[in-house]
PDB file of C-alpha atoms in Angstrom:
ATOM      1  CA  UNK A1480     -77.759 -45.919  28.554  1.00 42.00           C
ATOM      2  CA  UNK A1481     -75.914 -42.547  28.127  1.00 42.00           C
ATOM      3  CA  UNK A1482     -77.425 -39.370  27.276  1.00 49.00           C
ATOM      4  CA  UNK A1483     -77.885 -38.622  23.583  1.00 58.00           C
ATOM      5  CA  UNK A1484     -76.568 -35.315  21.613  1.00 67.00           C
ATOM      6  CA  UNK A1485     -79.006 -32.170  21.831  1.00 82.00           C
ATOM      7  CA  UNK A1486     -82.446 -33.075  20.577  1.00 84.00           C
ATOM      8  CA  UNK A1487     -83.131 -31.095  17.437  1.00 87.00           C
ATOM      9  CA  UNK A1488     -86.401 -32.504  15.604  1.00 91.00           C
ATOM     10  CA  UNK A1489     -87.574 -30.920  12.620  1.00 88.00           C
ATOM     11  CA  UNK A1490     -91.004 -29.024  12.709  1.00 89.00           C
ATOM     12  CA  UNK A1491     -93.527 -31.614  13.419  1.00 88.00           C
ATOM     13  CA  UNK A1492     -91.038 -34.480  14.348  1.00 90.00           C
ATOM     14  CA  UNK A1493     -90.812 -34.035  18.096  1.00 93.00           C
ATOM     15  CA  UNK A1494     -93.030 -37.100  19.134  1.00 91.00           C
ATOM     16  CA  UNK A1495     -91.457 -39.332  16.310  1.00 90.00           C
ATOM     17  CA  UNK A1496     -87.892 -38.667  17.950  1.00 93.00           C
ATOM     18  CA  UNK A1497     -89.245 -39.364  21.316  1.00 95.00           C
ATOM     19  CA  UNK A1498     -91.011 -42.397  20.253  1.00 92.00           C
ATOM     20  CA  UNK A1499     -87.465 -43.621  18.572  1.00 92.00           C
ATOM     21  CA  UNK A1500     -85.861 -43.517  21.982  1.00 94.00           C
ATOM     22  CA  UNK A1501     -88.623 -45.232  24.177  1.00 93.00           C
ATOM     23  CA  UNK A1502     -86.638 -48.597  24.213  1.00 91.00           C
ATOM     24  CA  UNK A1503     -83.501 -47.274  25.149  1.00 93.00           C
ATOM     25  CA  UNK A1504     -84.894 -45.548  28.360  1.00 96.00           C
ATOM     26  CA  UNK A1505     -84.974 -47.210  31.988  1.00 97.00           C
ATOM     27  CA  UNK A1506     -88.668 -48.225  32.729  1.00 96.00           C
ATOM     28  CA  UNK A1507     -89.783 -45.241  34.776  1.00 97.00           C
ATOM     29  CA  UNK A1508     -88.233 -42.970  31.890  1.00 97.00           C
ATOM     30  CA  UNK A1509     -90.432 -45.042  29.351  1.00 97.00           C
ATOM     31  CA  UNK A1510     -93.638 -44.304  30.938  1.00 97.00           C
ATOM     32  CA  UNK A1511     -92.856 -40.615  30.886  1.00 97.00           C
ATOM     33  CA  UNK A1512     -91.824 -40.745  27.141  1.00 96.00           C
ATOM     34  CA  UNK A1513     -94.974 -43.170  26.147  1.00 95.00           C
ATOM     35  CA  UNK A1514     -97.222 -40.581  28.061  1.00 96.00           C
ATOM     36  CA  UNK A1515     -95.679 -37.659  26.047  1.00 96.00           C
ATOM     37  CA  UNK A1516     -96.169 -39.792  22.555  1.00 92.00           C
ATOM     38  CA  UNK A1517     -99.614 -40.517  23.283  1.00 92.00           C
ATOM     39  CA  UNK A1518    -100.803 -37.112  24.748  1.00 93.00           C
ATOM     40  CA  UNK A1519     -98.465 -34.395  23.192  1.00 94.00           C
ATOM     41  CA  UNK A1520    -101.264 -31.685  23.162  1.00 93.00           C
ATOM     42  CA  UNK A1521    -101.820 -32.257  26.946  1.00 95.00           C
ATOM     43  CA  UNK A1522     -98.244 -32.560  28.047  1.00 96.00           C
ATOM     44  CA  UNK A1523     -97.571 -29.307  26.193  1.00 95.00           C
ATOM     45  CA  UNK A1524     -99.812 -27.430  29.056  1.00 96.00           C
ATOM     46  CA  UNK A1525     -98.404 -29.444  31.836  1.00 96.00           C
ATOM     47  CA  UNK A1526     -95.959 -28.776  34.513  1.00 97.00           C
ATOM     48  CA  UNK A1527     -93.332 -31.542  35.491  1.00 97.00           C
ATOM     49  CA  UNK A1528     -95.185 -32.100  38.402  1.00 97.00           C
ATOM     50  CA  UNK A1529     -98.302 -32.860  36.696  1.00 97.00           C
ATOM     51  CA  UNK A1530     -96.704 -35.234  34.031  1.00 97.00           C
ATOM     52  CA  UNK A1531     -95.151 -36.993  36.900  1.00 97.00           C
ATOM     53  CA  UNK A1532     -98.576 -37.476  38.590  1.00 97.00           C
ATOM     54  CA  UNK A1533    -100.167 -38.950  35.552  1.00 96.00           C
ATOM     55  CA  UNK A1534     -96.997 -41.134  35.266  1.00 97.00           C
ATOM     56  CA  UNK A1535     -96.569 -42.435  38.314  1.00 96.00           C
ATOM     57  CA  UNK A1536     -93.188 -40.947  38.745  1.00 97.00           C
ATOM     58  CA  UNK A1537     -91.491 -37.886  40.169  1.00 97.00           C
ATOM     59  CA  UNK A1538     -90.677 -34.627  38.817  1.00 97.00           C
ATOM     60  CA  UNK A1539     -87.056 -35.386  39.114  1.00 97.00           C
ATOM     61  CA  UNK A1540     -87.818 -38.201  37.021  1.00 97.00           C
ATOM     62  CA  UNK A1541     -89.684 -36.446  34.537  1.00 97.00           C
ATOM     63  CA  UNK A1542     -86.809 -33.927  34.065  1.00 97.00           C
ATOM     64  CA  UNK A1543     -84.092 -36.680  33.943  1.00 97.00           C
ATOM     65  CA  UNK A1544     -86.191 -38.478  31.133  1.00 97.00           C
ATOM     66  CA  UNK A1545     -86.320 -35.369  29.322  1.00 97.00           C
ATOM     67  CA  UNK A1546     -82.493 -35.058  29.484  1.00 97.00           C
ATOM     68  CA  UNK A1547     -81.749 -38.774  28.471  1.00 97.00           C
ATOM     69  CA  UNK A1548     -83.691 -37.895  25.432  1.00 96.00           C
ATOM     70  CA  UNK A1549     -81.425 -34.882  24.466  1.00 96.00           C
ATOM     71  CA  UNK A1550     -83.440 -32.293  25.833  1.00 97.00           C
ATOM     72  CA  UNK A1551     -82.126 -29.306  27.886  1.00 96.00           C
ATOM     73  CA  UNK A1552     -84.941 -30.063  30.442  1.00 96.00           C
ATOM     74  CA  UNK A1553     -89.122 -30.252  30.588  1.00 97.00           C
ATOM     75  CA  UNK A1554     -89.606 -26.724  29.581  1.00 96.00           C
ATOM     76  CA  UNK A1555     -87.224 -27.168  26.402  1.00 97.00           C
ATOM     77  CA  UNK A1556     -89.383 -30.342  25.389  1.00 97.00           C
ATOM     78  CA  UNK A1557     -92.455 -28.280  26.108  1.00 97.00           C
ATOM     79  CA  UNK A1558     -91.624 -25.582  23.794  1.00 96.00           C
ATOM     80  CA  UNK A1559     -91.223 -28.061  21.145  1.00 96.00           C
ATOM     81  CA  UNK A1560     -94.438 -29.636  21.535  1.00 95.00           C
ATOM     82  CA  UNK A1561     -95.966 -26.517  21.597  1.00 95.00           C
ATOM     83  CA  UNK A1562     -94.365 -25.589  18.125  1.00 94.00           C
ATOM     84  CA  UNK A1563     -95.705 -28.753  16.782  1.00 91.00           C
ATOM     85  CA  UNK A1564     -99.357 -28.428  17.892  1.00 87.00           C
ATOM     86  CA  UNK A1565    -101.488 -29.035  14.843  1.00 75.00           C
ATOM     87  CA  UNK A1566    -103.259 -26.117  13.966  1.00 54.00           C
ATOM     88  CA  UNK A1567    -106.585 -28.211  13.329  1.00 48.00           C
ATOM     89  CA  UNK A1568    -108.591 -30.582  15.147  1.00 48.00           C
ATOM     90  CA  UNK A1569    -106.834 -33.850  16.104  1.00 54.00           C
ATOM     91  CA  UNK A1570    -107.634 -36.546  13.534  1.00 57.00           C
ATOM     92  CA  UNK A1571    -110.237 -39.286  14.602  1.00 59.00           C
ATOM     93  CA  UNK A1572    -108.647 -42.761  15.026  1.00 60.00           C
ATOM     94  CA  UNK A1573    -110.917 -45.037  12.477  1.00 64.00           C
ATOM     95  CA  UNK A1574    -112.790 -47.496  14.497  1.00 65.00           C
ATOM     96  CA  UNK A1575    -113.322 -49.871  11.463  1.00 72.00           C
ATOM     97  CA  UNK A1576    -116.872 -50.289  12.172  1.00 78.00           C
ATOM     98  CA  UNK A1577    -119.597 -49.866   9.483  1.00 83.00           C
ATOM     99  CA  UNK A1578    -119.293 -49.625   5.816  1.00 89.00           C
ATOM    100  CA  UNK A1579    -115.647 -49.045   4.582  1.00 86.00           C
ATOM    101  CA  UNK A1580    -116.767 -45.850   3.041  1.00 85.00           C
ATOM    102  CA  UNK A1581    -117.203 -44.349   6.538  1.00 84.00           C
ATOM    103  CA  UNK A1582    -113.915 -44.870   8.006  1.00 81.00           C
ATOM    104  CA  UNK A1583    -111.484 -46.128   5.166  1.00 83.00           C
ATOM    105  CA  UNK A1584    -110.500 -42.589   4.323  1.00 84.00           C
ATOM    106  CA  UNK A1585    -109.901 -41.464   7.847  1.00 80.00           C
ATOM    107  CA  UNK A1586    -107.243 -44.382   8.154  1.00 78.00           C
ATOM    108  CA  UNK A1587    -105.437 -43.153   5.103  1.00 80.00           C
ATOM    109  CA  UNK A1588    -105.503 -39.508   6.626  1.00 78.00           C
ATOM    110  CA  UNK A1589    -104.377 -40.760   9.776  1.00 76.00           C
ATOM    111  CA  UNK A1590    -101.392 -42.832   8.440  1.00 76.00           C
ATOM    112  CA  UNK A1591    -100.634 -39.898   5.913  1.00 78.00           C
ATOM    113  CA  UNK A1592    -100.457 -37.505   9.059  1.00 76.00           C
ATOM    114  CA  UNK A1593     -97.934 -40.015  10.974  1.00 76.00           C
ATOM    115  CA  UNK A1594     -95.988 -40.459   7.781  1.00 80.00           C
ATOM    116  CA  UNK A1595     -95.105 -36.821   7.809  1.00 77.00           C
ATOM    117  CA  UNK A1596     -93.892 -37.018  11.302  1.00 79.00           C
ATOM    118  CA  UNK A1597     -91.851 -40.099  10.785  1.00 84.00           C
ATOM    119  CA  UNK A1598     -88.562 -38.130   9.786  1.00 87.00           C
ATOM    120  CA  UNK A1599     -88.350 -36.750  13.073  1.00 88.00           C
ATOM    121  CA  UNK A1600     -85.325 -39.017  14.485  1.00 92.00           C
ATOM    122  CA  UNK A1601     -83.461 -38.758  11.132  1.00 92.00           C
ATOM    123  CA  UNK A1602     -79.974 -37.144  11.172  1.00 93.00           C
ATOM    124  CA  UNK A1603     -79.557 -35.282   7.826  1.00 94.00           C
ATOM    125  CA  UNK A1604     -75.857 -35.362   8.016  1.00 96.00           C
ATOM    126  CA  UNK A1605     -75.891 -39.051   8.342  1.00 97.00           C
ATOM    127  CA  UNK A1606     -78.319 -39.368   5.243  1.00 97.00           C
ATOM    128  CA  UNK A1607     -75.798 -37.252   3.221  1.00 98.00           C
ATOM    129  CA  UNK A1608     -72.815 -39.590   4.534  1.00 98.00           C
ATOM    130  CA  UNK A1609     -74.974 -42.717   3.467  1.00 98.00           C
ATOM    131  CA  UNK A1610     -75.578 -41.477   0.053  1.00 97.00           C
ATOM    132  CA  UNK A1611     -71.808 -40.419  -0.657  1.00 97.00           C
ATOM    133  CA  UNK A1612     -70.753 -43.935   0.801  1.00 98.00           C
ATOM    134  CA  UNK A1613     -72.971 -46.034  -1.303  1.00 98.00           C
ATOM    135  CA  UNK A1614     -72.450 -43.927  -4.474  1.00 97.00           C
ATOM    136  CA  UNK A1615     -68.638 -44.184  -4.242  1.00 97.00           C
ATOM    137  CA  UNK A1616     -68.428 -47.811  -3.052  1.00 98.00           C
ATOM    138  CA  UNK A1617     -66.469 -50.550  -4.705  1.00 97.00           C
ATOM    139  CA  UNK A1618     -69.523 -52.979  -3.710  1.00 98.00           C
ATOM    140  CA  UNK A1619     -72.654 -52.523  -1.919  1.00 98.00           C
ATOM    141  CA  UNK A1620     -74.299 -55.606   0.191  1.00 98.00           C
ATOM    142  CA  UNK A1621     -77.752 -55.061   1.517  1.00 98.00           C
ATOM    143  CA  UNK A1622     -78.788 -57.220   4.335  1.00 98.00           C
ATOM    144  CA  UNK A1623     -82.415 -57.570   5.978  1.00 97.00           C
ATOM    145  CA  UNK A1624     -83.972 -60.631   7.856  1.00 97.00           C
ATOM    146  CA  UNK A1625     -87.386 -61.237   8.909  1.00 94.00           C
ATOM    147  CA  UNK A1626     -89.795 -58.485   8.072  1.00 89.00           C
ATOM    148  CA  UNK A1627     -87.011 -56.456   7.007  1.00 93.00           C
ATOM    149  CA  UNK A1628     -86.353 -58.949   4.168  1.00 95.00           C
ATOM    150  CA  UNK A1629     -88.749 -57.685   1.812  1.00 94.00           C
ATOM    151  CA  UNK A1630     -87.268 -54.028   2.535  1.00 94.00           C
ATOM    152  CA  UNK A1631     -83.739 -54.968   1.687  1.00 96.00           C
ATOM    153  CA  UNK A1632     -85.003 -56.381  -1.652  1.00 96.00           C
ATOM    154  CA  UNK A1633     -87.070 -53.177  -2.160  1.00 94.00           C
ATOM    155  CA  UNK A1634     -83.807 -51.046  -1.653  1.00 96.00           C
ATOM    156  CA  UNK A1635     -81.847 -53.545  -3.988  1.00 97.00           C
ATOM    157  CA  UNK A1636     -84.032 -53.171  -6.827  1.00 94.00           C
ATOM    158  CA  UNK A1637     -84.388 -49.434  -6.118  1.00 93.00           C
ATOM    159  CA  UNK A1638     -80.517 -48.917  -6.561  1.00 94.00           C
ATOM    160  CA  UNK A1639     -80.374 -51.332  -9.358  1.00 92.00           C
ATOM    161  CA  UNK A1640     -82.766 -49.496 -11.475  1.00 88.00           C
ATOM    162  CA  UNK A1641     -80.580 -46.321 -10.784  1.00 86.00           C
ATOM    163  CA  UNK A1642     -77.903 -48.049 -12.012  1.00 87.00           C
ATOM    164  CA  UNK A1643     -76.086 -48.706  -8.861  1.00 94.00           C
ATOM    165  CA  UNK A1644     -74.968 -52.603  -8.704  1.00 96.00           C
ATOM    166  CA  UNK A1645     -75.236 -54.133  -5.207  1.00 98.00           C
ATOM    167  CA  UNK A1646     -75.945 -57.535  -3.604  1.00 98.00           C
ATOM    168  CA  UNK A1647     -78.720 -58.703  -1.774  1.00 98.00           C
ATOM    169  CA  UNK A1648     -78.942 -62.330  -0.745  1.00 98.00           C
ATOM    170  CA  UNK A1649     -82.167 -63.467   0.973  1.00 96.00           C
ATOM    171  CA  UNK A1650     -80.372 -66.044   3.170  1.00 97.00           C
ATOM    172  CA  UNK A1651     -78.914 -64.547   6.299  1.00 97.00           C
ATOM    173  CA  UNK A1652     -76.000 -67.347   6.261  1.00 97.00           C
ATOM    174  CA  UNK A1653     -75.283 -66.149   2.799  1.00 98.00           C
ATOM    175  CA  UNK A1654     -75.533 -62.378   3.884  1.00 98.00           C
ATOM    176  CA  UNK A1655     -72.968 -63.330   6.644  1.00 98.00           C
ATOM    177  CA  UNK A1656     -70.466 -64.991   4.296  1.00 98.00           C
ATOM    178  CA  UNK A1657     -70.721 -62.212   1.658  1.00 98.00           C
ATOM    179  CA  UNK A1658     -69.955 -59.744   4.681  1.00 98.00           C
ATOM    180  CA  UNK A1659     -66.749 -61.368   5.568  1.00 98.00           C
ATOM    181  CA  UNK A1660     -65.742 -61.136   1.981  1.00 98.00           C
ATOM    182  CA  UNK A1661     -65.969 -57.213   1.982  1.00 98.00           C
ATOM    183  CA  UNK A1662     -63.166 -55.088   2.326  1.00 98.00           C
ATOM    184  CA  UNK A1663     -62.311 -50.964   3.019  1.00 98.00           C
ATOM    185  CA  UNK A1664     -64.196 -49.068   0.282  1.00 97.00           C
ATOM    186  CA  UNK A1665     -67.084 -51.479   0.598  1.00 98.00           C
ATOM    187  CA  UNK A1666     -70.696 -50.593   2.094  1.00 98.00           C
ATOM    188  CA  UNK A1667     -72.917 -53.083   4.034  1.00 98.00           C
ATOM    189  CA  UNK A1668     -76.395 -51.621   4.594  1.00 98.00           C
ATOM    190  CA  UNK A1669     -78.124 -53.395   6.924  1.00 98.00           C
ATOM    191  CA  UNK A1670     -81.919 -52.964   7.832  1.00 97.00           C
ATOM    192  CA  UNK A1671     -83.706 -53.821  10.985  1.00 95.00           C
ATOM    193  CA  UNK A1672     -86.671 -51.837  12.265  1.00 90.00           C
ATOM    194  CA  UNK A1673     -85.976 -53.221  15.967  1.00 90.00           C
ATOM    195  CA  UNK A1674     -82.059 -52.454  15.616  1.00 94.00           C
ATOM    196  CA  UNK A1675     -81.851 -55.926  17.551  1.00 94.00           C
ATOM    197  CA  UNK A1676     -82.373 -58.786  14.652  1.00 96.00           C
ATOM    198  CA  UNK A1677     -79.498 -61.220  15.645  1.00 97.00           C
ATOM    199  CA  UNK A1678     -78.909 -62.301  12.269  1.00 97.00           C
ATOM    200  CA  UNK A1679     -78.738 -58.738  10.671  1.00 98.00           C
ATOM    201  CA  UNK A1680     -76.592 -57.943  13.757  1.00 98.00           C
ATOM    202  CA  UNK A1681     -74.077 -60.663  12.768  1.00 98.00           C
ATOM    203  CA  UNK A1682     -73.981 -59.382   9.218  1.00 98.00           C
ATOM    204  CA  UNK A1683     -73.192 -55.966  10.382  1.00 98.00           C
ATOM    205  CA  UNK A1684     -70.341 -57.105  12.813  1.00 98.00           C
ATOM    206  CA  UNK A1685     -68.956 -59.357  10.125  1.00 98.00           C
ATOM    207  CA  UNK A1686     -68.862 -56.217   7.693  1.00 98.00           C
ATOM    208  CA  UNK A1687     -67.167 -54.065  10.185  1.00 98.00           C
ATOM    209  CA  UNK A1688     -64.664 -56.445  11.077  1.00 98.00           C
ATOM    210  CA  UNK A1689     -63.652 -56.765   7.422  1.00 98.00           C
ATOM    211  CA  UNK A1690     -63.122 -52.951   7.203  1.00 98.00           C
ATOM    212  CA  UNK A1691     -66.220 -52.136   5.209  1.00 98.00           C
ATOM    213  CA  UNK A1692     -68.460 -49.305   6.097  1.00 98.00           C
ATOM    214  CA  UNK A1693     -71.615 -50.429   7.799  1.00 98.00           C
ATOM    215  CA  UNK A1694     -74.813 -47.965   7.251  1.00 98.00           C
ATOM    216  CA  UNK A1695     -77.859 -49.301   9.427  1.00 97.00           C
ATOM    217  CA  UNK A1696     -81.505 -48.290   8.534  1.00 96.00           C
ATOM    218  CA  UNK A1697     -83.788 -48.668  11.871  1.00 94.00           C
ATOM    219  CA  UNK A1698     -86.726 -47.355  13.571  1.00 91.00           C
ATOM    220  CA  UNK A1699     -84.920 -46.767  16.949  1.00 92.00           C
ATOM    221  CA  UNK A1700     -81.918 -44.646  18.366  1.00 92.00           C
ATOM    222  CA  UNK A1701     -79.373 -46.255  20.456  1.00 92.00           C
ATOM    223  CA  UNK A1702     -79.783 -49.781  19.548  1.00 94.00           C
ATOM    224  CA  UNK A1703     -77.328 -52.542  19.099  1.00 95.00           C
ATOM    225  CA  UNK A1704     -77.103 -52.280  15.221  1.00 97.00           C
ATOM    226  CA  UNK A1705     -76.552 -48.781  15.667  1.00 95.00           C
ATOM    227  CA  UNK A1706     -73.472 -49.630  17.965  1.00 96.00           C
ATOM    228  CA  UNK A1707     -72.341 -51.931  14.886  1.00 97.00           C
ATOM    229  CA  UNK A1708     -72.510 -49.126  12.280  1.00 98.00           C
ATOM    230  CA  UNK A1709     -70.442 -46.211  11.360  1.00 98.00           C
ATOM    231  CA  UNK A1710     -73.758 -44.329   9.793  1.00 98.00           C
ATOM    232  CA  UNK A1711     -77.121 -44.560  11.228  1.00 97.00           C
ATOM    233  CA  UNK A1712     -80.503 -43.839   9.520  1.00 96.00           C
ATOM    234  CA  UNK A1713     -83.508 -43.550  12.081  1.00 94.00           C
ATOM    235  CA  UNK A1714     -87.141 -43.308  10.624  1.00 88.00           C
ATOM    236  CA  UNK A1715     -89.804 -43.769  12.721  1.00 75.00           C
ATOM    237  CA  UNK A1716     -93.316 -43.536  13.642  1.00 62.00           C
ATOM    238  CA  UNK A1717     -94.534 -44.527  17.145  1.00 60.00           C
ATOM    239  CA  UNK A1718     -97.688 -46.634  16.646  1.00 53.00           C
ATOM    240  CA  UNK A1719    -100.097 -44.826  19.092  1.00 51.00           C
ATOM    241  CA  UNK A1720    -102.597 -46.902  17.330  1.00 51.00           C
ATOM    242  CA  UNK A1721    -101.862 -49.948  15.582  1.00 45.00           C
ATOM    243  CA  UNK A1722    -103.909 -49.520  12.404  1.00 50.00           C
ATOM    244  CA  UNK A1723    -102.456 -46.330  11.151  1.00 47.00           C
ATOM    245  CA  UNK A1724     -98.969 -46.706  13.031  1.00 51.00           C
ATOM    246  CA  UNK A1725     -98.273 -50.221  11.341  1.00 55.00           C
ATOM    247  CA  UNK A1726     -98.880 -48.834   7.973  1.00 58.00           C
ATOM    248  CA  UNK A1727     -97.118 -45.416   8.285  1.00 61.00           C
ATOM    249  CA  UNK A1728     -94.087 -47.358   9.802  1.00 65.00           C
ATOM    250  CA  UNK A1729     -93.630 -49.565   6.649  1.00 76.00           C
ATOM    251  CA  UNK A1730     -94.056 -46.627   4.487  1.00 83.00           C
ATOM    252  CA  UNK A1731     -91.558 -44.565   6.127  1.00 87.00           C
ATOM    253  CA  UNK A1732     -88.786 -46.883   5.388  1.00 88.00           C
ATOM    254  CA  UNK A1733     -90.261 -46.895   1.487  1.00 89.00           C
ATOM    255  CA  UNK A1734     -89.908 -43.146   1.417  1.00 90.00           C
ATOM    256  CA  UNK A1735     -86.441 -43.145   3.092  1.00 93.00           C
ATOM    257  CA  UNK A1736     -84.941 -45.720   0.431  1.00 94.00           C
ATOM    258  CA  UNK A1737     -86.661 -43.631  -2.437  1.00 93.00           C
ATOM    259  CA  UNK A1738     -84.915 -40.780  -1.079  1.00 94.00           C
ATOM    260  CA  UNK A1739     -81.693 -42.897  -0.873  1.00 95.00           C
ATOM    261  CA  UNK A1740     -82.359 -43.817  -4.409  1.00 94.00           C
ATOM    262  CA  UNK A1741     -82.586 -40.468  -5.459  1.00 94.00           C
ATOM    263  CA  UNK A1742     -79.600 -39.140  -3.656  1.00 95.00           C
ATOM    264  CA  UNK A1743     -77.401 -41.817  -5.138  1.00 95.00           C
ATOM    265  CA  UNK A1744     -78.554 -41.417  -8.555  1.00 94.00           C
ATOM    266  CA  UNK A1745     -77.736 -37.750  -8.381  1.00 94.00           C
ATOM    267  CA  UNK A1746     -74.532 -38.243  -6.807  1.00 94.00           C
ATOM    268  CA  UNK A1747     -73.800 -40.640  -9.708  1.00 92.00           C
ATOM    269  CA  UNK A1748     -74.989 -38.041 -12.396  1.00 91.00           C
ATOM    270  CA  UNK A1749     -77.771 -40.215 -13.317  1.00 83.00           C
ATOM    271  CA  UNK A1750     -81.533 -40.012 -13.466  1.00 76.00           C
ATOM    272  CA  UNK A1751     -83.349 -41.214 -10.509  1.00 65.00           C
ATOM    273  CA  UNK A1752     -84.463 -43.858 -12.703  1.00 59.00           C
ATOM    274  CA  UNK A1753     -82.673 -45.634 -15.623  1.00 56.00           C
ATOM    275  CA  UNK A1754     -85.228 -46.441 -18.157  1.00 59.00           C
ATOM    276  CA  UNK A1755     -83.150 -48.913 -19.846  1.00 58.00           C
ATOM    277  CA  UNK A1756     -82.671 -50.916 -16.743  1.00 55.00           C
ATOM    278  CA  UNK A1757     -86.622 -50.818 -15.867  1.00 53.00           C
ATOM    279  CA  UNK A1758     -87.343 -51.878 -19.426  1.00 63.00           C
ATOM    280  CA  UNK A1759     -85.156 -54.873 -18.636  1.00 58.00           C
ATOM    281  CA  UNK A1760     -86.586 -55.430 -15.357  1.00 52.00           C
ATOM    282  CA  UNK A1761     -90.119 -55.090 -17.003  1.00 56.00           C
ATOM    283  CA  UNK A1762     -89.022 -57.776 -19.580  1.00 64.00           C
ATOM    284  CA  UNK A1763     -87.632 -60.234 -16.913  1.00 54.00           C
ATOM    285  CA  UNK A1764     -90.879 -60.044 -14.799  1.00 49.00           C
ATOM    286  CA  UNK A1765     -93.121 -60.720 -18.120  1.00 59.00           C
ATOM    287  CA  UNK A1766     -90.600 -63.672 -19.100  1.00 62.00           C
ATOM    288  CA  UNK A1767     -91.162 -65.145 -15.420  1.00 53.00           C
ATOM    289  CA  UNK A1768     -94.806 -64.771 -15.673  1.00 51.00           C
ATOM    290  CA  UNK A1769     -95.287 -66.131 -19.082  1.00 54.00           C
ATOM    291  CA  UNK A1770     -93.133 -69.509 -17.825  1.00 55.00           C
ATOM    292  CA  UNK A1771     -95.438 -69.761 -14.899  1.00 54.00           C
ATOM    293  CA  UNK A1772     -98.737 -69.594 -16.708  1.00 53.00           C
ATOM    294  CA  UNK A1773     -97.060 -72.466 -19.237  1.00 51.00           C
TER     295      UNK A1773
END
């Protein structure tokens, strides 16, 4: 992989930014990156040699890993980690043992803390370009498969509620056929947390070949989906522990899509939610429920 541009994560976002790059690094650099993500407070106080010893690499590998992730070197990384150090004690990882009232609040707090850092890898200029592209598109196709399928439907409903028509077929074959019918001036929004879902990649490639603008939403930088896209939105929480990481990773996408909906609504000169559309959606849902009960 080639080195990325200069790293400039926002306050509190350094660890999430590094986590989003882990799969793109070579194995020795991955060990360095994972150690930084898991123990940022310790690494902030280390030398390159100390980190090399802990990761069974060399100081040169540590420095190369930092540069591969866009930092000027290890000292640049340390400065950002020191900047992001929490002022209070580190939150305890919920054990799940005992009564729910003893550990459930901690799980929510931990997930909330991780969610707040998820914006680290996001390119704000890319976000603005995505909003403008969606708002000005003739057609908008939204595609997501596997675990990203429900997220595609969520974004579709959100944009629809703001008065932005779109297409979001659930079947991957229909997605590809629809992508082939797009043209310049259209947008294909592809969602894949890993950035490697083959069905979604085929949709992105078909849309790009048709001349449409491909916008990708993923959890990692430098993926195959990014290569197939004109605009990439990366929002990620590296799951240091499964319980809170799995929760915040999904919520991060929900927040990102809500932000997209808000931005598109503003670009169209409409309220964030068109109440007439929402009322109609509720009527449809209530009618479906009545039919199910009958």
